[in-house]
Amino acid sequence: MPEPALDTAAAPSHPILDRLQAQFANDVRETSLYRGDVSANIAPERLLDVARFVRDDPALRFDMPIDVTAVDYLGREPRFEVVYHLYSTEHHHRLRLKARVPEDNPSIASVTPVWVGANWLERETYDMYGIRFTGHPDLRRIYLYDEFEGHPLRKDYPKEKRQPLIGPGSRRGESVGDEHPYSTDLPPPPRGKGMLGADLMRVQVGPSHPATHGTVRMVVDLDGETIVNADVQVGFLHRGFEKECESGFYYQAIPYTDRLNYSSAILCNVGYCMAVEKLLGIETPPRCQFLRVIAGELARMADHFLGIGATALELNAFTPFLYLLESRELVWDLVDAICGARVTSNYVRIGGVSADLPDGFAELARAKIAKALKLLDDAEKVLTENPIFRARMEGVGAIPPEELIAFGVCGPVLRAAGVDLDLRRAQPYLVYDQLDFDVPLGTRGDNMDRYLVRLVELRQSARIIEQCLGMLPAGPIDVDDPAIRWPGKSKVFGRMEELIDQFKLVTEGCKPPPGEVYVGTESANGEIGFFLVSDGTGKPYKCRARTPSFSNTQPLARMIQGRLIADLVPTFDMINLIGGECDR
Amino acid sequence: MATRVVSVWRPRPMQQSWGRTAWAVVTGMWVTNRHFVRNLLGFIIRKPTTFTVQFPEQRLEFPNAFRGMPVLVQMDNGKERCVACGLCEWACPTDCITIFPAETADEIERYPEVFDINLSRCMFCGLCEEACPEEAIVMSQNVEVAVYSRRGTIWHKEDLLVPVSQLGKRLQHLHRGYDR
C-alpha cells in the first residue's frame, strides 16, 4: 500500500499557502511544496468555500480550472483523493487542491458553481472512479456507456475484465441499478417550443459525419435552422490511456502519448517526459532541450497546417486544403528524418531524446520549411479575404474571454479572445526563455481570429526553429545516469557493468521517489498537462493526462447555441478537436 | 531574448471594402490557376510538379532513421544474432513478442527456438530495438505487411530473419548513437 511520502515534515511556506492558511486555518489539513508544486489538502466539507475564496481573492485569482481528477489509494482510509488543479491567468501561478473522500460514501460537493468548466471533468471523474459530485447539474457518464459495469480507474478494477455486449437484446434502456443512477440517454426535446409553436427537431451530427473530423457526437435541437440546444458527447475513441500507463513502466507510456494528439505527437512526448523528469528531479542537457524544441515546433506546425486545412475543407474550400496538406507533408518529412516516423514519432525519452539530428538537417529543414511557408502564403491568399470564407468565420463562435477562462479553454482559442496565455511565455520551460518569438492575440475571439492566430503561430514556429538551428549547442543529448537513461550501445555490447544497467533499466524501469507532480506544457491546441503520482516503483501509480481538446470542446455547445446549424462546422473545426486527445 | 505580444491583423469589414473583397477573389483565382497551369505544363513536358507519388510504381525513399517493422538480424552463417535474453519482450508495451529460448552446442549457446511477433499488436515504436543488448532486433524499412488472414499477422522466426546487408540504413542510423 503506497503512502505518498510528501515532504510534510516541516510545514512549507509559500505565499499562496500562507494566504490559504490564514483564511482556513482549521480546514487546511496538509500542505506540501514538492518539486515546486504548491499543494493543499483541505477538508472536503469546506471545498466550495475554499474554491470560492481562491477564485475571488485578489492575491490568488485562480480563475481557470485546469483539471479535476481523483487518485485511488486502495486500502487506505479515506480511500479516494479528489485532485483539483488550478491556474491563475492573472498571476500565472498554480495550485493543487486535494480533498479525501471515503469509500463507502464517495461524494463531494461539485465545484461547477465556481468554475463552470469543472462540469465535464467531474463527469469524467465520476465515470472513472464512481465519485458522486453533489450539486452537479448533469452527472452522466462521459466516456463509457450506461451498461458498463464498474469504474475502470479504480485500483481493484482488473485490466482484463470483460464487459457485457450492447446491442439488440441487451440491457439498453433498462435501469442499471444503484451503481449508475444517471443515464446517458437524453430526454426528448420539449414539444411545441419552436417558432409558431412548432416542435423542435432533433438532429444527430456524428459520431461519424463528413463535417466533423474525429468521432464526436452532437445532438442538436433545431428550431428551423437555429440551434436551440446542443449536447456534445465525446468518448467514442476512449481507449483507457491512463489505465494502460499505470500497468506499464514509465518508459513504456511514451508511445501511448504519441496517440494522444496524433497530429502533433512530439509535443505530447515532451510533456510526458518532462513530467517524469520533474518527478525524478533531473535536468536534461541543453542540446536535448533544443532538440525537443525543434521537434516540438515542427509538430506544432504540422498540427496548425492540418487544423487550418481541415477547416477550409469542411467549408468546401478544397484547394487550400491540398496546399496545406502538402505543407504538412513537407514538415512531416523533417519529423521523419529526425525520429523515423511521421505520425507516431516516439521521439522523446525520459532524460533525453532517442536520436540526434541527422547530418545536413539544418539545410534540409530550411529548404522544406521555406517551401511549406510558400504554400501557406498561397493558401492564405485564397482564404483570408475570400468573402465566402469570411462570411462563415467572422462573428461566429465567439464567447466572452472570462467565460472561456472559466471553461478552462486554452491555446489558440483563448488567445484569439485576447487573453495573453501562452505557457511558453507565461511559464517558460525548456529553452523558450532564450528564444525570441511573438505571441499573437486576437481581438474578437471569433473563428476568424482563431484562424488568424494560428496563421501567425505557424510563422512564429518557423522562426523558433530557425533560431534553434542557429543556437544549437554541442554536447550530449541524454542525461548521464544509467538508472534513468540506458547507456550507449557500444558500452552495452562490450562491458559487463553497462550491460547490467541495461538489463535493470529495461526490466525494472526508472524509479522516481514517491511523490506527485504536475507539468503543463503548451501543445498545439493549448495546455497539455501530466499529473503523475509515484509510489517509488517503476510504474506510475497514477498517470493523468489533462488534454486541451477536452477542455476546449466543452464550451462548444455554448458557442453554437442560438446560431445556425451551418455555424457548427467552422466552430467545431477551429476548436480543432483531436479525438485521440479528447477521449484518451 | 524576449517574447512579444502582437495583435493579429484582421481584414476590414466586408461592407467597407467591397473593392478589396472583389480583388481577393481575383487573387484566389490567380493562385489556383497558377498552380493548375504549372502542374499541367509539368504533365505535358513529362516533368511532374505534383506532390503525389504513384505508389506502387513509384516509391518514396525513406530516411535512415525510418522505423518499419521489427526484424531479426541474420548473421553470415545464416543463424540469428538473438540470444533469447527476453529484454525486447520486457520492453514491448503491447506484449507482441513471444520468445521460447533453447540451447545448442554452438559458440553462442543460447538461441530462440520460437520468436514470434504479432504484427497486429506491434505499433512500430522501436523500444525492442533500444532494449536489445545484442543488436539482434532492428527496425527494417519494410512497411508492406498486409496479409489475408489474422493468423498471417503472426510472424515467426523464419519470416523475420533478414541478412545484415539489407539493414544498412537503419544500422547506420543506430551506430551514430552508440557512442553517447
Tab-separated table of N, CA, C and O in Angstrom, chain A residues 251-252 255-256 259 319 323 326 329 336-337 339-341 344-346 349 355 357-359 378 385 387 390 394 420 425 433-434 436-441 444 446 448-449 452 478 485-486 488-491 493 499 502-503 506-507, chain B residues 1-14 17 20-21 24-25 27-28 31-32 34-35 51 62-63 65-67 85 87 90-94 123 125-127 129-135 170 173 176-180:
chain	number	residue	atom	x	y	z
A	251	TYR	N	8.770	4.296	-19.077
A	251	TYR	CA	9.209	4.483	-20.462
A	251	TYR	C	8.248	3.851	-21.461
A	251	TYR	O	8.231	4.227	-22.616
A	252	GLN	N	7.440	2.892	-21.015
A	252	GLN	CA	6.531	2.234	-21.947
A	252	GLN	C	5.324	3.093	-22.303
A	252	GLN	O	4.598	2.782	-23.238
A	255	PRO	N	5.206	5.718	-26.165
A	255	PRO	CA	4.492	5.508	-27.433
A	255	PRO	C	2.984	5.783	-27.322
A	255	PRO	O	2.371	6.177	-28.300
A	256	TYR	N	2.426	5.575	-26.137
A	256	TYR	CA	0.993	5.856	-25.991
A	256	TYR	C	0.712	7.356	-26.049
A	256	TYR	O	-0.342	7.775	-26.507
A	259	ARG	N	-0.173	8.783	-29.286
A	259	ARG	CA	-1.535	8.577	-29.775
A	259	ARG	C	-2.525	9.520	-29.120
A	259	ARG	O	-3.712	9.412	-29.382
A	319	THR	N	-9.140	23.425	-52.434
A	319	THR	CA	-7.803	23.721	-52.943
A	319	THR	C	-6.813	24.080	-51.836
A	319	THR	O	-5.742	23.488	-51.753
A	323	TYR	N	-3.075	22.401	-50.589
A	323	TYR	CA	-1.811	23.119	-50.386
A	323	TYR	C	-1.291	22.869	-48.973
A	323	TYR	O	-0.101	22.627	-48.763
A	326	GLU	N	0.025	19.496	-48.312
A	326	GLU	CA	1.361	19.370	-48.898
A	326	GLU	C	2.395	19.998	-47.965
A	326	GLU	O	3.466	19.441	-47.729
A	329	GLU	N	2.991	17.702	-45.189
A	329	GLU	CA	3.800	16.575	-45.640
A	329	GLU	C	5.283	16.951	-45.621
A	329	GLU	O	6.136	16.154	-45.219
A	336	ASP	N	10.114	12.864	-39.906
A	336	ASP	CA	10.514	11.521	-40.302
A	336	ASP	C	12.032	11.381	-40.270
A	336	ASP	O	12.579	10.380	-39.784
A	337	ALA	N	12.721	12.408	-40.780
A	337	ALA	CA	14.187	12.329	-40.815
A	337	ALA	C	14.774	12.346	-39.411
A	337	ALA	O	15.802	11.733	-39.163
A	339	CYS	N	13.106	11.326	-36.400
A	339	CYS	CA	12.760	10.253	-35.467
A	339	CYS	C	12.226	9.004	-36.139
A	339	CYS	O	11.893	8.056	-35.453
A	340	GLY	N	12.144	8.967	-37.450
A	340	GLY	CA	11.849	7.704	-38.100
A	340	GLY	C	10.385	7.411	-38.340
A	340	GLY	O	10.057	6.344	-38.835
A	341	ALA	N	9.493	8.298	-37.958
A	341	ALA	CA	8.083	8.082	-38.266
A	341	ALA	C	7.425	9.438	-38.422
A	341	ALA	O	7.889	10.423	-37.855
A	344	THR	N	3.524	8.683	-35.564
A	344	THR	CA	3.806	8.101	-34.255
A	344	THR	C	5.298	8.229	-33.986
A	344	THR	O	6.045	7.273	-34.070
A	345	SER	N	5.703	9.443	-33.640
A	345	SER	CA	7.120	9.771	-33.660
A	345	SER	C	7.912	9.044	-32.583
A	345	SER	O	9.000	8.572	-32.837
A	346	ASN	N	7.367	8.967	-31.346
A	346	ASN	CA	8.062	8.289	-30.247
A	346	ASN	C	9.497	8.799	-30.124
A	346	ASN	O	10.439	8.030	-30.102
A	349	ARG	N	12.671	10.763	-24.938
A	349	ARG	CA	12.864	9.726	-23.926
A	349	ARG	C	12.993	10.398	-22.566
A	349	ARG	O	13.310	11.589	-22.487
A	355	ALA	N	17.282	10.163	-30.654
A	355	ALA	CA	18.377	10.253	-31.624
A	355	ALA	C	18.723	11.710	-31.848
A	355	ALA	O	17.890	12.596	-31.682
A	357	LEU	N	20.023	14.866	-34.386
A	357	LEU	CA	19.589	15.264	-35.723
A	357	LEU	C	20.444	14.557	-36.767
A	357	LEU	O	21.635	14.343	-36.558
A	358	PRO	N	19.862	14.185	-37.910
A	358	PRO	CA	20.678	13.569	-38.954
A	358	PRO	C	21.621	14.601	-39.580
A	358	PRO	O	21.443	15.808	-39.411
A	359	ASP	N	22.605	14.105	-40.309
A	359	ASP	CA	23.558	15.022	-40.956
A	359	ASP	C	22.828	15.885	-41.981
A	359	ASP	O	21.930	15.429	-42.678
A	378	ASP	N	0.141	30.862	-50.316
A	378	ASP	CA	-0.873	30.633	-51.344
A	378	ASP	C	-2.231	30.358	-50.713
A	378	ASP	O	-3.243	30.924	-51.111
A	385	GLU	N	-9.161	36.636	-47.292
A	385	GLU	CA	-10.091	37.701	-47.636
A	385	GLU	C	-11.226	37.229	-48.528
A	385	GLU	O	-11.998	38.034	-49.035
A	387	PRO	N	-14.689	36.263	-49.594
A	387	PRO	CA	-15.947	36.642	-48.948
A	387	PRO	C	-16.725	35.462	-48.388
A	387	PRO	O	-17.353	35.584	-47.325
A	390	ARG	N	-14.976	34.363	-45.191
A	390	ARG	CA	-15.177	35.350	-44.131
A	390	ARG	C	-16.596	35.301	-43.593
A	390	ARG	O	-16.817	35.435	-42.387
A	394	GLU	N	-16.472	34.945	-39.665
A	394	GLU	CA	-16.468	36.174	-38.865
A	394	GLU	C	-17.682	36.243	-37.952
A	394	GLU	O	-18.808	36.000	-38.370
A	420	ASP	N	-3.751	36.820	-22.898
A	420	ASP	CA	-2.330	36.550	-23.104
A	420	ASP	C	-1.926	35.358	-22.252
A	420	ASP	O	-1.443	35.509	-21.138
A	425	ARG	N	5.453	31.483	-22.847
A	425	ARG	CA	5.794	32.840	-22.441
A	425	ARG	C	5.518	33.045	-20.954
A	425	ARG	O	6.311	33.649	-20.244
A	433	ASP	N	12.799	30.512	-22.901
A	433	ASP	CA	13.165	31.831	-22.390
A	433	ASP	C	14.361	32.427	-23.126
A	433	ASP	O	14.625	33.615	-23.004
A	434	GLN	N	15.083	31.607	-23.886
A	434	GLN	CA	16.221	32.139	-24.645
A	434	GLN	C	15.826	32.518	-26.055
A	434	GLN	O	16.649	32.976	-26.829
A	436	ASP	N	13.253	34.140	-29.163
A	436	ASP	CA	12.614	35.398	-29.466
A	436	ASP	C	11.429	35.089	-30.379
A	436	ASP	O	11.627	34.674	-31.520
A	437	PHE	N	10.232	35.223	-29.862
A	437	PHE	CA	9.081	34.945	-30.734
A	437	PHE	C	7.873	35.756	-30.277
A	437	PHE	O	7.821	36.248	-29.152
A	438	ASP	N	6.923	35.913	-31.175
A	438	ASP	CA	5.729	36.693	-30.882
A	438	ASP	C	4.588	35.770	-30.481
A	438	ASP	O	4.453	34.667	-30.993
A	439	VAL	N	3.764	36.248	-29.559
A	439	VAL	CA	2.548	35.531	-29.194
A	439	VAL	C	1.378	36.331	-29.762
A	439	VAL	O	1.115	37.443	-29.320
A	440	PRO	N	0.707	35.802	-30.772
A	440	PRO	CA	-0.385	36.561	-31.382
A	440	PRO	C	-1.660	36.514	-30.541
A	440	PRO	O	-1.994	35.480	-29.971
A	441	LEU	N	-2.318	37.632	-30.457
A	441	LEU	CA	-3.596	37.691	-29.755
A	441	LEU	C	-4.660	38.225	-30.706
A	441	LEU	O	-4.395	39.106	-31.521
A	444	ARG	N	-11.482	39.760	-31.225
A	444	ARG	CA	-12.906	39.483	-31.058
A	444	ARG	C	-13.198	38.066	-30.595
A	444	ARG	O	-14.300	37.778	-30.127
A	446	ASP	N	-13.668	35.401	-32.322
A	446	ASP	CA	-14.492	34.558	-33.188
A	446	ASP	C	-13.599	33.599	-33.976
A	446	ASP	O	-12.383	33.568	-33.808
A	448	MET	N	-12.694	33.643	-37.012
A	448	MET	CA	-11.717	34.307	-37.868
A	448	MET	C	-10.441	34.582	-37.079
A	448	MET	O	-9.332	34.358	-37.567
A	449	ASP	N	-10.607	35.051	-35.839
A	449	ASP	CA	-9.440	35.322	-35.009
A	449	ASP	C	-8.666	34.039	-34.724
A	449	ASP	O	-7.435	34.038	-34.697
A	452	LEU	N	-6.655	33.341	-37.734
A	452	LEU	CA	-5.543	34.276	-37.930
A	452	LEU	C	-4.437	34.041	-36.898
A	452	LEU	O	-3.252	34.135	-37.209
A	478	ASP	N	21.615	13.172	-23.793
A	478	ASP	CA	20.947	12.414	-22.733
A	478	ASP	C	21.582	12.735	-21.393
A	478	ASP	O	22.737	13.151	-21.344
A	485	ARG	N	18.511	6.620	-18.040
A	485	ARG	CA	18.612	6.512	-19.492
A	485	ARG	C	19.625	5.429	-19.785
A	485	ARG	O	20.725	5.436	-19.238
A	486	TRP	N	19.235	4.491	-20.660
A	486	TRP	CA	20.170	3.379	-20.849
A	486	TRP	C	21.449	3.848	-21.510
A	486	TRP	O	21.459	4.777	-22.290
A	488	GLY	N	25.019	4.066	-23.742
A	488	GLY	CA	25.273	3.907	-25.173
A	488	GLY	C	25.548	2.462	-25.523
A	488	GLY	O	26.136	1.711	-24.745
A	489	LYS	N	25.113	2.062	-26.704
A	489	LYS	CA	25.167	0.647	-27.055
A	489	LYS	C	26.590	0.125	-27.157
A	489	LYS	O	26.849	-1.037	-26.860
A	490	SER	N	27.551	0.979	-27.543
A	490	SER	CA	28.900	0.447	-27.677
A	490	SER	C	29.421	-0.017	-26.323
A	490	SER	O	30.217	-0.955	-26.239
A	491	LYS	N	28.944	0.619	-25.252
A	491	LYS	CA	29.340	0.167	-23.912
A	491	LYS	C	28.573	-1.088	-23.526
A	491	LYS	O	29.117	-2.008	-22.919
A	493	PHE	N	27.481	-3.403	-25.461
A	493	PHE	CA	27.984	-4.571	-26.177
A	493	PHE	C	29.267	-5.106	-25.557
A	493	PHE	O	29.513	-6.303	-25.567
A	499	LEU	N	26.022	-3.483	-19.272
A	499	LEU	CA	25.038	-4.499	-19.663
A	499	LEU	C	24.054	-4.734	-18.525
A	499	LEU	O	22.844	-4.831	-18.736
A	502	GLN	N	21.676	-1.892	-18.333
A	502	GLN	CA	20.661	-2.006	-19.380
A	502	GLN	C	19.575	-2.997	-18.967
A	502	GLN	O	18.390	-2.719	-19.070
A	503	PHE	N	19.996	-4.157	-18.457
A	503	PHE	CA	19.019	-5.162	-18.032
A	503	PHE	C	18.135	-4.631	-16.923
A	503	PHE	O	16.924	-4.812	-16.925
A	506	VAL	N	15.633	-1.942	-18.253
A	506	VAL	CA	14.542	-2.447	-19.087
A	506	VAL	C	13.544	-3.229	-18.253
A	506	VAL	O	12.332	-3.103	-18.424
A	507	THR	N	14.054	-4.041	-17.300
A	507	THR	CA	13.135	-4.912	-16.579
A	507	THR	C	12.519	-4.253	-15.356
A	507	THR	O	11.531	-4.745	-14.841
B	1	MET	N	16.685	38.113	-24.832
B	1	MET	CA	15.672	37.485	-25.688
B	1	MET	C	14.316	37.555	-24.993
B	1	MET	O	14.206	37.326	-23.809
B	2	ALA	N	13.341	37.870	-25.759
B	2	ALA	CA	12.049	38.041	-25.096
B	2	ALA	C	10.916	37.710	-26.051
B	2	ALA	O	11.089	37.767	-27.269
B	3	THR	N	9.838	37.366	-25.447
B	3	THR	CA	8.639	37.158	-26.256
B	3	THR	C	7.850	38.457	-26.298
B	3	THR	O	7.963	39.290	-25.409
B	4	ARG	N	7.074	38.607	-27.310
B	4	ARG	CA	6.346	39.836	-27.512
B	4	ARG	C	4.901	39.462	-27.819
B	4	ARG	O	4.631	38.447	-28.448
B	5	VAL	N	3.991	40.281	-27.353
B	5	VAL	CA	2.586	40.042	-27.680
B	5	VAL	C	2.228	40.905	-28.881
B	5	VAL	O	2.513	42.098	-28.898
B	6	VAL	N	1.649	40.311	-29.886
B	6	VAL	CA	1.215	41.093	-31.044
B	6	VAL	C	-0.270	40.841	-31.277
B	6	VAL	O	-0.803	39.800	-30.917
B	7	SER	N	-0.909	41.809	-31.837
B	7	SER	CA	-2.304	41.656	-32.189
B	7	SER	C	-2.380	41.197	-33.636
B	7	SER	O	-1.635	41.685	-34.478
B	8	VAL	N	-3.253	40.259	-33.924
B	8	VAL	CA	-3.308	39.775	-35.299
B	8	VAL	C	-3.963	40.819	-36.200
B	8	VAL	O	-4.846	41.562	-35.784
B	9	TRP	N	-3.501	40.849	-37.434
B	9	TRP	CA	-4.098	41.728	-38.425
B	9	TRP	C	-5.421	41.116	-38.866
B	9	TRP	O	-5.518	39.914	-39.068
B	10	ARG	N	-6.429	41.957	-38.935
B	10	ARG	CA	-7.743	41.461	-39.358
B	10	ARG	C	-8.206	42.258	-40.554
B	10	ARG	O	-8.069	43.478	-40.568
B	11	PRO	N	-8.745	41.599	-41.576
B	11	PRO	CA	-9.268	42.372	-42.707
B	11	PRO	C	-10.427	43.271	-42.275
B	11	PRO	O	-11.160	42.947	-41.333
B	12	ARG	N	-10.561	44.403	-42.936
B	12	ARG	CA	-11.648	45.332	-42.580
B	12	ARG	C	-12.991	44.706	-42.900
B	12	ARG	O	-13.085	43.810	-43.730
B	13	PRO	N	-14.046	45.168	-42.225
B	13	PRO	CA	-15.364	44.593	-42.504
B	13	PRO	C	-15.680	44.647	-43.997
B	13	PRO	O	-15.320	45.596	-44.684
B	14	MET	N	-16.338	43.614	-44.455
B	14	MET	CA	-16.582	43.475	-45.894
B	14	MET	C	-17.391	44.638	-46.461
B	14	MET	O	-17.158	45.074	-47.582
B	17	SER	N	-15.261	47.452	-47.591
B	17	SER	CA	-14.153	47.245	-48.526
B	17	SER	C	-14.553	46.265	-49.619
B	17	SER	O	-13.956	45.209	-49.753
B	20	ARG	N	-11.741	45.599	-52.189
B	20	ARG	CA	-10.708	44.686	-51.734
B	20	ARG	C	-11.207	43.250	-51.741
B	20	ARG	O	-10.466	42.312	-52.068
B	21	THR	N	-12.468	43.072	-51.357
B	21	THR	CA	-13.035	41.723	-51.346
B	21	THR	C	-13.083	41.158	-52.761
B	21	THR	O	-12.729	39.998	-52.990
B	24	ALA	N	-9.749	40.149	-53.681
B	24	ALA	CA	-9.358	38.898	-53.033
B	24	ALA	C	-9.821	37.703	-53.843
B	24	ALA	O	-9.102	36.703	-53.950
B	25	VAL	N	-11.006	37.792	-54.433
B	25	VAL	CA	-11.500	36.689	-55.262
B	25	VAL	C	-10.595	36.523	-56.477
B	25	VAL	O	-10.198	35.401	-56.827
B	27	THR	N	-7.448	37.402	-56.718
B	27	THR	CA	-6.165	36.847	-56.253
B	27	THR	C	-6.270	35.342	-56.064
B	27	THR	O	-5.380	34.580	-56.468
B	28	GLY	N	-7.367	34.916	-55.427
B	28	GLY	CA	-7.560	33.495	-55.183
B	28	GLY	C	-7.592	32.717	-56.483
B	28	GLY	O	-6.951	31.664	-56.613
B	31	VAL	N	-4.112	32.423	-57.879
B	31	VAL	CA	-3.273	31.418	-57.213
B	31	VAL	C	-3.636	30.018	-57.679
B	31	VAL	O	-2.770	29.231	-58.081
B	32	THR	N	-4.920	29.704	-57.673
B	32	THR	CA	-5.304	28.336	-58.065
B	32	THR	C	-4.960	28.078	-59.521
B	32	THR	O	-4.487	27.006	-59.871
B	34	ARG	N	-2.598	29.492	-61.267
B	34	ARG	CA	-1.150	29.369	-61.407
B	34	ARG	C	-0.711	27.932	-61.112
B	34	ARG	O	0.045	27.327	-61.868
B	35	HIS	N	-1.244	27.396	-60.012
B	35	HIS	CA	-0.917	26.007	-59.683
B	35	HIS	C	-1.381	25.081	-60.792
B	35	HIS	O	-0.670	24.160	-61.181
B	51	PHE	N	2.698	16.666	-56.144
B	51	PHE	CA	3.328	16.126	-54.950
B	51	PHE	C	3.056	14.633	-54.801
B	51	PHE	O	3.781	13.933	-54.126
B	62	PHE	N	12.979	6.290	-48.041
B	62	PHE	CA	12.845	6.563	-46.612
B	62	PHE	C	14.156	7.095	-46.044
B	62	PHE	O	15.229	6.724	-46.523
B	63	PRO	N	14.086	7.947	-45.028
B	63	PRO	CA	15.321	8.396	-44.380
B	63	PRO	C	15.969	7.260	-43.597
B	63	PRO	O	15.334	6.239	-43.324
B	65	ALA	N	16.639	7.016	-40.558
B	65	ALA	CA	16.061	6.760	-39.244
B	65	ALA	C	14.749	6.001	-39.329
B	65	ALA	O	14.181	5.652	-38.304
B	66	PHE	N	14.255	5.746	-40.514
B	66	PHE	CA	12.891	5.236	-40.662
B	66	PHE	C	12.670	3.937	-39.888
B	66	PHE	O	13.483	3.019	-39.920
B	67	ARG	N	11.535	3.877	-39.179
B	67	ARG	CA	11.176	2.684	-38.412
B	67	ARG	C	10.058	1.937	-39.121
B	67	ARG	O	8.925	2.374	-39.096
B	85	CYS	N	17.485	-13.408	-24.731
B	85	CYS	CA	17.556	-12.898	-23.358
B	85	CYS	C	16.192	-12.386	-22.897
B	85	CYS	O	15.943	-12.297	-21.701
B	87	LEU	N	14.853	-9.339	-23.331
B	87	LEU	CA	14.682	-7.928	-22.964
B	87	LEU	C	13.642	-7.237	-23.843
B	87	LEU	O	12.889	-6.394	-23.377
B	90	TRP	N	10.313	-7.795	-22.519
B	90	TRP	CA	10.041	-6.955	-21.356
B	90	TRP	C	9.681	-5.538	-21.775
B	90	TRP	O	8.778	-4.933	-21.225
B	91	ALA	N	10.465	-5.026	-22.745
B	91	ALA	CA	10.313	-3.619	-23.081
B	91	ALA	C	9.054	-3.360	-23.896
B	91	ALA	O	8.553	-2.245	-23.907
B	92	CYS	N	8.547	-4.360	-24.579
B	92	CYS	CA	7.441	-4.133	-25.505
B	92	CYS	C	6.200	-3.661	-24.756
B	92	CYS	O	5.693	-4.365	-23.882
B	93	PRO	N	5.679	-2.484	-25.073
B	93	PRO	CA	4.499	-2.009	-24.355
B	93	PRO	C	3.249	-2.813	-24.675
B	93	PRO	O	2.326	-2.864	-23.875
B	94	THR	N	3.214	-3.429	-25.856
B	94	THR	CA	1.987	-4.119	-26.240
B	94	THR	C	2.089	-5.634	-26.118
B	94	THR	O	1.185	-6.340	-26.539
B	123	MET	N	3.246	-1.774	-32.600
B	123	MET	CA	2.994	-0.407	-33.041
B	123	MET	C	4.258	0.277	-33.552
B	123	MET	O	4.335	1.483	-33.612
B	125	CYS	N	7.125	0.969	-32.413
B	125	CYS	CA	7.664	2.041	-31.590
B	125	CYS	C	9.180	1.948	-31.492
B	125	CYS	O	9.849	2.934	-31.235
B	126	GLY	N	9.738	0.758	-31.658
B	126	GLY	CA	11.184	0.631	-31.646
B	126	GLY	C	11.793	0.472	-30.272
B	126	GLY	O	13.006	0.512	-30.130
B	127	LEU	N	10.977	0.248	-29.234
B	127	LEU	CA	11.561	0.075	-27.901
B	127	LEU	C	12.301	-1.250	-27.798
B	127	LEU	O	13.265	-1.373	-27.047
B	129	GLU	N	14.124	-2.581	-30.097
B	129	GLU	CA	15.438	-2.345	-30.671
B	129	GLU	C	16.344	-1.626	-29.673
B	129	GLU	O	17.530	-1.942	-29.540
B	130	GLU	N	15.770	-0.658	-28.949
B	130	GLU	CA	16.576	0.076	-27.973
B	130	GLU	C	16.964	-0.792	-26.805
B	130	GLU	O	18.029	-0.613	-26.217
B	131	ALA	N	16.094	-1.740	-26.444
B	131	ALA	CA	16.383	-2.581	-25.285
B	131	ALA	C	17.395	-3.657	-25.618
B	131	ALA	O	18.092	-4.141	-24.734
B	132	CYS	N	17.484	-4.034	-26.876
B	132	CYS	CA	18.287	-5.205	-27.260
B	132	CYS	C	19.766	-4.979	-26.958
B	132	CYS	O	20.358	-4.016	-27.419
B	133	PRO	N	20.404	-5.877	-26.194
B	133	PRO	CA	21.830	-5.707	-25.893
B	133	PRO	C	22.735	-6.356	-26.941
B	133	PRO	O	23.935	-6.451	-26.735
B	134	GLU	N	22.169	-6.862	-28.020
B	134	GLU	CA	22.974	-7.606	-28.990
B	134	GLU	C	22.811	-7.074	-30.406
B	134	GLU	O	23.356	-7.651	-31.333
B	135	GLU	N	22.049	-6.024	-30.588
B	135	GLU	CA	21.706	-5.541	-31.929
B	135	GLU	C	21.137	-6.679	-32.770
B	135	GLU	O	21.526	-6.902	-33.914
B	170	ARG	N	19.225	1.562	-41.515
B	170	ARG	CA	18.830	1.700	-40.113
B	170	ARG	C	20.038	1.472	-39.194
B	170	ARG	O	20.207	2.175	-38.199
B	173	HIS	N	22.057	4.484	-38.988
B	173	HIS	CA	21.439	5.448	-38.085
B	173	HIS	C	21.711	5.082	-36.629
B	173	HIS	O	22.053	5.936	-35.814
B	176	ARG	N	25.274	5.775	-35.197
B	176	ARG	CA	25.581	7.159	-34.860
B	176	ARG	C	25.347	7.419	-33.373
B	176	ARG	O	25.985	8.288	-32.780
B	177	GLY	N	24.385	6.706	-32.788
B	177	GLY	CA	24.043	6.977	-31.398
B	177	GLY	C	24.715	6.055	-30.406
B	177	GLY	O	24.436	6.108	-29.223
B	178	TYR	N	25.618	5.160	-30.896
B	178	TYR	CA	26.173	4.156	-29.993
B	178	TYR	C	27.168	4.737	-28.989
B	178	TYR	O	27.275	4.266	-27.871
B	179	ASP	N	27.896	5.752	-29.397
B	179	ASP	CA	28.983	6.245	-28.543
B	179	ASP	C	28.567	7.428	-27.705
B	179	ASP	O	29.337	8.344	-27.490
B	180	ARG	N	27.348	7.442	-27.238
B	180	ARG	CA	26.981	8.632	-26.472
B	180	ARG	C	27.338	8.466	-24.999
B	180	ARG	O	27.598	7.399	-24.525
